[in-house]
Every structure is written in C-alpha cells, then in structure tokens.
Coordinates of C-alpha atoms in Angstrom, one line a residue:
M1 CA 127.1 241.5 132.0
S2 CA 129.3 239.3 134.1
T3 CA 132.1 237.0 132.8
C4 CA 132.3 233.5 134.0
T5 CA 135.8 231.8 133.6
A6 CA 136.6 228.3 133.9
L7 CA 138.5 228.5 136.9
A8 CA 135.4 230.4 138.9
A9 CA 134.2 226.9 139.9
F10 CA 137.1 226.3 142.0
D11 CA 137.0 229.8 143.8
D12 CA 135.0 228.6 146.6
E13 CA 136.7 226.9 149.8
P14 CA 135.4 223.6 151.1
T15 CA 132.7 224.0 153.7
P16 CA 133.1 222.2 157.1
S17 CA 130.7 219.4 156.0
D18 CA 133.1 218.7 153.3
L19 CA 136.1 219.0 155.1
A20 CA 134.5 216.6 157.6
A21 CA 133.8 214.3 155.1
I22 CA 137.1 214.2 153.8
A23 CA 138.5 213.6 157.3
A24 CA 136.3 210.5 157.8
Q25 CA 137.6 209.2 154.6
E26 CA 141.3 209.3 155.5
P27 CA 141.6 206.0 157.3
V28 CA 140.0 204.3 154.4
I29 CA 142.1 206.1 151.8
A30 CA 145.4 205.2 153.8
A31 CA 144.3 201.6 154.1
E32 CA 143.8 201.5 150.3
V33 CA 147.3 202.9 149.7
A34 CA 148.8 200.4 151.9
V35 CA 147.0 197.7 150.0
V36 CA 148.4 199.2 146.9
D37 CA 151.9 199.1 148.2
A38 CA 151.8 195.3 149.2
E39 CA 150.5 194.6 145.7
C40 CA 153.4 196.1 144.2
R41 CA 155.7 194.4 146.7
L42 CA 154.0 191.1 146.1
A43 CA 154.4 191.9 142.2
M44 CA 158.0 192.7 142.5
S45 CA 159.1 189.6 144.9
P46 CA 156.3 187.0 145.4
D47 CA 157.7 185.5 148.8
E48 CA 155.8 184.7 152.0
L49 CA 156.6 187.9 153.5
A50 CA 154.8 189.8 150.5
I51 CA 152.1 187.5 150.8
K52 CA 151.5 188.1 154.7
A53 CA 151.9 191.8 154.0
H54 CA 149.3 191.9 151.5
R55 CA 146.9 189.8 153.7
R56 CA 147.5 192.3 156.4
A57 CA 146.8 195.2 154.5
V58 CA 143.5 193.5 153.0
V59 CA 142.3 193.2 156.7
A60 CA 143.5 196.5 157.6
L61 CA 141.3 197.9 154.7
N62 CA 138.3 195.8 155.8
V63 CA 138.4 197.1 159.2
A64 CA 138.9 200.8 158.1
M65 CA 136.0 200.4 155.8
R66 CA 133.5 198.6 158.6
T67 CA 134.7 201.7 161.1
A68 CA 133.9 204.2 158.3
V69 CA 130.5 202.6 157.7
E70 CA 129.8 202.6 161.4
T71 CA 131.0 205.8 162.0
R72 CA 129.1 207.4 159.2
T73 CA 125.7 205.3 160.2
N74 CA 126.2 206.7 163.7
R75 CA 126.7 210.6 162.3
A76 CA 123.5 209.9 160.2
T77 CA 121.5 209.3 163.0
S78 CA 122.9 212.5 164.9
T79 CA 121.8 216.0 164.4
A80 CA 124.7 217.0 162.5
S81 CA 124.4 215.4 159.1
A82 CA 127.9 215.6 157.3
F83 CA 127.0 212.4 155.4
V84 CA 124.8 211.0 152.8
L85 CA 123.8 207.5 153.2
G86 CA 123.7 206.8 149.7
D87 CA 127.1 207.9 148.8
R88 CA 129.9 205.2 148.5
L89 CA 132.8 205.5 150.8
S90 CA 135.3 204.0 148.5
T91 CA 135.9 202.6 145.1
A92 CA 138.3 200.0 146.8
R93 CA 137.8 196.7 145.5
R94 CA 139.3 193.4 146.6
V95 CA 142.0 192.3 144.4
V96 CA 143.6 188.9 144.6
I97 CA 147.3 188.5 143.4
R98 CA 148.9 185.2 142.9
P99 CA 152.6 184.9 142.8
A100 CA 153.7 185.2 139.4
V101 CA 155.1 181.9 137.8
R102 CA 158.5 182.1 136.3
T103 CA 159.4 180.1 133.4
A104 CA 162.7 179.5 132.1

C-alpha cells in the first residue's frame, strides 16, 4: 500500500512544452505588469505624464497579445504543438481609469 502526500502532485518537473508555453507568455505578462504599474501611477497622481504612460502601456499590451496570438497560431500549424488553441493567453482586461476629481 502506497501513501500519497499533499506534496506528491508537485514532485514532477515541468515538461519542455510547459516551459515553452510559459516562455511564450512572458512578453504578455510583462506588458500586463506595465499596465498595472501605469494604473498605480495614474491613481497616485493623475497628471498628463501618467495618462500618456498608461496609454503607452495599454498599446504595448495590445501589441504583445497580438504577437502572442500570431506566434501561437503559427506554432499550432507546425509539427511541434506546444499550445492548445482553446486556451486563453491572458486574463488581462482593458481598464479605463479616469483621473480622480478632488473636492475640497
């Protein structure tokens, strides 16, 4: 009789396809982090520079997601299938932040 511990599920190392999927998502994750940083900056001081930084971060995220989808589609049609077309790349959502209105 064998004993199964709670940590037994974490004993396995990631497969090369798992690592490839993670590496493919790195640019999207970095762009999402940049959007969150820009949103924090915008919340702290809603000036013109913060608004421009947020816009640039959102554009960069859109480019990263579009590139990831194109790369994913190209790899899905090749012989090495490291991706599943039904999976979502990211949970990123477009967020619109308006500058806070300060009242006295």
